[in-house]
Amino acid sequence: MSKYLIGGILAILAISAGLFWWQSNANAPLIIPNEPPPEPILLDTLPEADENAPQFGPAPPTPPKASKASKEERRFNRYDLDRNEEITRIEMMASRTKAFKKLDVDGNNLLTFEEWAISTSKRFEKADSDQNLRLTRKEFLTTKSKSSPKPRCKC
């Protein structure tokens, strides 16, 4: 029992000492320097090795050059969500964003799911020449919309 009593008294003394130390530091004056901190030294260029400096290992490999994808390749990649080089019906229907008026068959300015799904499904079936329910890149090229020439400016 006396061990617990002595431990409690020592704990109270330690807490009291900590509070007195904390209060004495809280009342100490705050010293703010008049000069700004020194600026770090920055080098404008990287240091260069002397021509006689030893070389450690071969030079790092150059990164491969990315080829610029054609317009149709970028279009195919937008539809190929899982990047397996094939477009499933679900992938094509998930990312369709054709003009609203082309899909609105009855012209009531409301696009029903049936109007949208029928036109997309017909286009997919027309492009799927081997009827395997998947579009290859070659088959996908046939889904490209016909582009009309832009009218010339009449300035």
PDB file of C-alpha atoms in Angstrom:
ATOM      1  CA  MET A   1       0.000   0.000   0.000  1.00  0.00           C
ATOM      2  CA  SER A   2       2.862   2.341   0.825  1.00  0.00           C
ATOM      3  CA  LYS A   3       4.305   1.707  -2.693  1.00  0.00           C
ATOM      4  CA  TYR A   4       1.156   3.118  -4.257  1.00  0.00           C
ATOM      5  CA  LEU A   5       1.126   6.108  -1.934  1.00  0.00           C
ATOM      6  CA  ILE A   6       4.757   6.955  -2.689  1.00  0.00           C
ATOM      7  CA  GLY A   7       4.121   6.485  -6.463  1.00  0.00           C
ATOM      8  CA  GLY A   8       1.121   8.837  -6.338  1.00  0.00           C
ATOM      9  CA  ILE A   9       3.086  11.515  -4.472  1.00  0.00           C
ATOM     10  CA  LEU A  10       5.959  11.261  -6.984  1.00  0.00           C
ATOM     11  CA  ALA A  11       3.501  11.566  -9.879  1.00  0.00           C
ATOM     12  CA  ILE A  12       1.945  14.713  -8.353  1.00  0.00           C
ATOM     13  CA  LEU A  13       5.425  16.200  -7.804  1.00  0.00           C
ATOM     14  CA  ALA A  14       6.419  15.458 -11.439  1.00  0.00           C
ATOM     15  CA  ILE A  15       3.243  17.070 -12.774  1.00  0.00           C
ATOM     16  CA  SER A  16       3.753  20.120 -10.527  1.00  0.00           C
ATOM     17  CA  ALA A  17       7.355  20.525 -11.688  1.00  0.00           C
ATOM     18  CA  GLY A  18       6.233  20.317 -15.314  1.00  0.00           C
ATOM     19  CA  LEU A  19       3.561  22.960 -14.776  1.00  0.00           C
ATOM     20  CA  PHE A  20       6.031  25.351 -13.078  1.00  0.00           C
ATOM     21  CA  TRP A  21       8.544  24.877 -15.911  1.00  0.00           C
ATOM     22  CA  TRP A  22       5.839  25.460 -18.523  1.00  0.00           C
ATOM     23  CA  GLN A  23       4.618  28.657 -16.826  1.00  0.00           C
ATOM     24  CA  SER A  24       8.138  30.034 -16.509  1.00  0.00           C
ATOM     25  CA  ASN A  25       8.732  29.528 -20.236  1.00  0.00           C
ATOM     26  CA  ALA A  26       5.352  31.058 -21.123  1.00  0.00           C
ATOM     27  CA  ASN A  27       6.313  34.328 -19.402  1.00  0.00           C
ATOM     28  CA  ALA A  28       9.734  34.552 -21.066  1.00  0.00           C
ATOM     29  CA  PRO A  29      10.084  37.432 -23.544  1.00  0.00           C
ATOM     30  CA  LEU A  30       9.791  36.541 -27.209  1.00  0.00           C
ATOM     31  CA  ILE A  31      12.923  37.537 -29.110  1.00  0.00           C
ATOM     32  CA  ILE A  32      12.327  38.381 -32.786  1.00  0.00           C
ATOM     33  CA  PRO A  33      15.467  39.012 -34.862  1.00  0.00           C
ATOM     34  CA  ASN A  34      15.630  42.255 -36.879  1.00  0.00           C
ATOM     35  CA  GLU A  35      17.423  40.644 -39.819  1.00  0.00           C
ATOM     36  CA  PRO A  36      15.719  38.320 -42.298  1.00  0.00           C
ATOM     37  CA  PRO A  37      17.009  34.764 -42.502  1.00  0.00           C
ATOM     38  CA  PRO A  38      19.849  34.251 -44.964  1.00  0.00           C
ATOM     39  CA  GLU A  39      18.846  33.248 -48.512  1.00  0.00           C
ATOM     40  CA  PRO A  40      19.762  29.715 -49.530  1.00  0.00           C
ATOM     41  CA  ILE A  41      22.500  29.436 -52.121  1.00  0.00           C
ATOM     42  CA  LEU A  42      21.092  28.133 -55.394  1.00  0.00           C
ATOM     43  CA  LEU A  43      23.225  27.031 -58.299  1.00  0.00           C
ATOM     44  CA  ASP A  44      22.113  28.184 -61.745  1.00  0.00           C
ATOM     45  CA  THR A  45      23.603  25.157 -63.456  1.00  0.00           C
ATOM     46  CA  LEU A  46      24.457  21.641 -62.464  1.00  0.00           C
ATOM     47  CA  PRO A  47      28.111  20.972 -61.793  1.00  0.00           C
ATOM     48  CA  GLU A  48      29.939  19.337 -64.695  1.00  0.00           C
ATOM     49  CA  ALA A  49      32.511  16.596 -64.338  1.00  0.00           C
ATOM     50  CA  ASP A  50      36.061  17.064 -65.521  1.00  0.00           C
ATOM     51  CA  GLU A  51      36.990  15.235 -68.733  1.00  0.00           C
ATOM     52  CA  ASN A  52      39.347  12.989 -66.739  1.00  0.00           C
ATOM     53  CA  ALA A  53      36.661  12.046 -64.212  1.00  0.00           C
ATOM     54  CA  PRO A  54      35.915   8.315 -64.039  1.00  0.00           C
ATOM     55  CA  GLN A  55      32.621   7.109 -65.475  1.00  0.00           C
ATOM     56  CA  PHE A  56      30.498   4.722 -63.504  1.00  0.00           C
ATOM     57  CA  GLY A  57      28.465   2.419 -65.755  1.00  0.00           C
ATOM     58  CA  PRO A  58      26.799   3.002 -69.094  1.00  0.00           C
ATOM     59  CA  ALA A  59      24.634   5.985 -69.916  1.00  0.00           C
ATOM     60  CA  PRO A  60      20.949   5.636 -69.012  1.00  0.00           C
ATOM     61  CA  PRO A  61      18.684   4.393 -71.799  1.00  0.00           C
ATOM     62  CA  THR A  62      16.754   6.931 -73.796  1.00  0.00           C
ATOM     63  CA  PRO A  63      12.994   6.745 -73.344  1.00  0.00           C
ATOM     64  CA  PRO A  64      11.038   5.274 -76.258  1.00  0.00           C
ATOM     65  CA  LYS A  65       9.472   7.778 -78.610  1.00  0.00           C
ATOM     66  CA  ALA A  66       5.718   7.723 -78.544  1.00  0.00           C
ATOM     67  CA  SER A  67       4.153   7.574 -81.954  1.00  0.00           C
ATOM     68  CA  LYS A  68       1.341   9.966 -82.585  1.00  0.00           C
ATOM     69  CA  ALA A  69      -1.866   7.962 -82.733  1.00  0.00           C
ATOM     70  CA  SER A  70      -4.152   8.570 -85.662  1.00  0.00           C
ATOM     71  CA  LYS A  71      -7.606   9.975 -85.174  1.00  0.00           C
ATOM     72  CA  GLU A  72      -9.188   6.545 -85.565  1.00  0.00           C
ATOM     73  CA  GLU A  73      -6.766   4.943 -83.101  1.00  0.00           C
ATOM     74  CA  ARG A  74      -7.642   7.571 -80.494  1.00  0.00           C
ATOM     75  CA  ARG A  75     -11.344   7.025 -81.212  1.00  0.00           C
ATOM     76  CA  PHE A  76     -10.930   3.251 -80.858  1.00  0.00           C
ATOM     77  CA  ASN A  77      -9.041   3.698 -77.564  1.00  0.00           C
ATOM     78  CA  ARG A  78     -11.854   5.850 -76.152  1.00  0.00           C
ATOM     79  CA  TYR A  79     -14.271   2.943 -76.631  1.00  0.00           C
ATOM     80  CA  ASP A  80     -11.876   0.133 -75.606  1.00  0.00           C
ATOM     81  CA  LEU A  81     -12.246   0.668 -71.858  1.00  0.00           C
ATOM     82  CA  ASP A  82     -10.439  -2.469 -70.667  1.00  0.00           C
ATOM     83  CA  ARG A  83      -7.611  -2.054 -73.235  1.00  0.00           C
ATOM     84  CA  ASN A  84      -7.832  -5.601 -74.617  1.00  0.00           C
ATOM     85  CA  GLU A  85      -7.808  -4.470 -78.285  1.00  0.00           C
ATOM     86  CA  GLU A  86     -11.478  -5.422 -78.700  1.00  0.00           C
ATOM     87  CA  ILE A  87     -14.658  -3.454 -78.164  1.00  0.00           C
ATOM     88  CA  THR A  88     -17.593  -5.291 -76.667  1.00  0.00           C
ATOM     89  CA  ARG A  89     -21.172  -4.158 -77.116  1.00  0.00           C
ATOM     90  CA  ILE A  90     -21.238  -2.968 -73.493  1.00  0.00           C
ATOM     91  CA  GLU A  91     -18.092  -0.860 -73.981  1.00  0.00           C
ATOM     92  CA  MET A  92     -19.444   0.748 -77.124  1.00  0.00           C
ATOM     93  CA  MET A  93     -22.841   1.502 -75.650  1.00  0.00           C
ATOM     94  CA  ALA A  94     -21.307   2.867 -72.430  1.00  0.00           C
ATOM     95  CA  SER A  95     -19.360   5.579 -74.190  1.00  0.00           C
ATOM     96  CA  ARG A  96     -21.694   6.622 -77.008  1.00  0.00           C
ATOM     97  CA  THR A  97     -22.150  10.345 -77.254  1.00  0.00           C
ATOM     98  CA  LYS A  98     -23.590  11.011 -80.699  1.00  0.00           C
ATOM     99  CA  ALA A  99     -25.704  13.986 -81.562  1.00  0.00           C
ATOM    100  CA  PHE A 100     -28.975  14.093 -79.682  1.00  0.00           C
ATOM    101  CA  LYS A 101     -31.151  14.882 -82.675  1.00  0.00           C
ATOM    102  CA  LYS A 102     -29.933  11.840 -84.624  1.00  0.00           C
ATOM    103  CA  LEU A 103     -30.971   9.554 -81.784  1.00  0.00           C
ATOM    104  CA  ASP A 104     -34.305  11.235 -81.041  1.00  0.00           C
ATOM    105  CA  VAL A 105     -36.361   9.335 -83.639  1.00  0.00           C
ATOM    106  CA  ASP A 106     -39.790  10.698 -82.729  1.00  0.00           C
ATOM    107  CA  GLY A 107     -38.521  14.309 -82.454  1.00  0.00           C
ATOM    108  CA  ASN A 108     -40.093  15.072 -79.072  1.00  0.00           C
ATOM    109  CA  ASN A 109     -36.797  16.381 -77.577  1.00  0.00           C
ATOM    110  CA  LEU A 110     -36.820  13.468 -75.154  1.00  0.00           C
ATOM    111  CA  LEU A 111     -34.399  10.643 -75.697  1.00  0.00           C
ATOM    112  CA  THR A 112     -35.694   7.364 -74.373  1.00  0.00           C
ATOM    113  CA  PHE A 113     -33.391   4.508 -73.611  1.00  0.00           C
ATOM    114  CA  GLU A 114     -35.071   2.443 -76.324  1.00  0.00           C
ATOM    115  CA  GLU A 115     -34.334   5.058 -79.024  1.00  0.00           C
ATOM    116  CA  TRP A 116     -30.727   5.244 -78.002  1.00  0.00           C
ATOM    117  CA  ALA A 117     -30.177   1.502 -77.541  1.00  0.00           C
ATOM    118  CA  ILE A 118     -31.795   0.552 -80.871  1.00  0.00           C
ATOM    119  CA  SER A 119     -29.653   2.904 -82.947  1.00  0.00           C
ATOM    120  CA  THR A 120     -26.458   1.928 -81.113  1.00  0.00           C
ATOM    121  CA  SER A 121     -27.209  -1.791 -81.353  1.00  0.00           C
ATOM    122  CA  LYS A 122     -27.935  -1.533 -85.088  1.00  0.00           C
ATOM    123  CA  ARG A 123     -24.672   0.275 -85.670  1.00  0.00           C
ATOM    124  CA  PHE A 124     -22.768  -2.323 -83.649  1.00  0.00           C
ATOM    125  CA  GLU A 125     -24.401  -5.243 -85.521  1.00  0.00           C
ATOM    126  CA  LYS A 126     -23.633  -3.603 -88.867  1.00  0.00           C
ATOM    127  CA  ALA A 127     -19.955  -3.188 -87.918  1.00  0.00           C
ATOM    128  CA  ASP A 128     -19.558  -6.694 -86.424  1.00  0.00           C
ATOM    129  CA  SER A 129     -18.916  -8.494 -89.734  1.00  0.00           C
ATOM    130  CA  ASP A 130     -17.953 -11.883 -88.229  1.00  0.00           C
ATOM    131  CA  GLN A 131     -20.868 -11.798 -85.737  1.00  0.00           C
ATOM    132  CA  ASN A 132     -18.687 -12.672 -82.708  1.00  0.00           C
ATOM    133  CA  LEU A 133     -20.112  -9.791 -80.620  1.00  0.00           C
ATOM    134  CA  ARG A 134     -16.702  -8.075 -80.548  1.00  0.00           C
ATOM    135  CA  LEU A 135     -15.271  -5.326 -82.743  1.00  0.00           C
ATOM    136  CA  THR A 136     -11.677  -5.419 -83.880  1.00  0.00           C
ATOM    137  CA  ARG A 137      -9.917  -2.237 -84.969  1.00  0.00           C
ATOM    138  CA  LYS A 138     -10.673  -3.012 -88.610  1.00  0.00           C
ATOM    139  CA  GLU A 139     -14.362  -3.570 -87.894  1.00  0.00           C
ATOM    140  CA  PHE A 140     -14.502  -0.462 -85.733  1.00  0.00           C
ATOM    141  CA  LEU A 141     -13.291   1.698 -88.623  1.00  0.00           C
ATOM    142  CA  THR A 142     -16.620   1.038 -90.360  1.00  0.00           C
ATOM    143  CA  THR A 143     -18.525   2.796 -87.536  1.00  0.00           C
ATOM    144  CA  LYS A 144     -16.937   6.153 -88.351  1.00  0.00           C
ATOM    145  CA  SER A 145     -19.559   8.748 -89.135  1.00  0.00           C
ATOM    146  CA  LYS A 146     -19.496  10.363 -92.553  1.00  0.00           C
ATOM    147  CA  SER A 147     -17.897  13.767 -92.261  1.00  0.00           C
ATOM    148  CA  SER A 148     -19.311  16.551 -94.383  1.00  0.00           C
ATOM    149  CA  PRO A 149     -16.995  19.242 -95.755  1.00  0.00           C
ATOM    150  CA  LYS A 150     -16.921  22.427 -93.718  1.00  0.00           C
ATOM    151  CA  PRO A 151     -18.549  25.425 -95.403  1.00  0.00           C
ATOM    152  CA  ARG A 152     -16.203  28.126 -96.535  1.00  0.00           C
ATOM    153  CA  CYS A 153     -16.236  31.424 -94.734  1.00  0.00           C
ATOM    154  CA  LYS A 154     -18.230  34.116 -96.549  1.00  0.00           C
ATOM    155  CA  CYS A 155     -16.347  37.026 -95.092  1.00  0.00           C
TER     156      CYS A 155
END
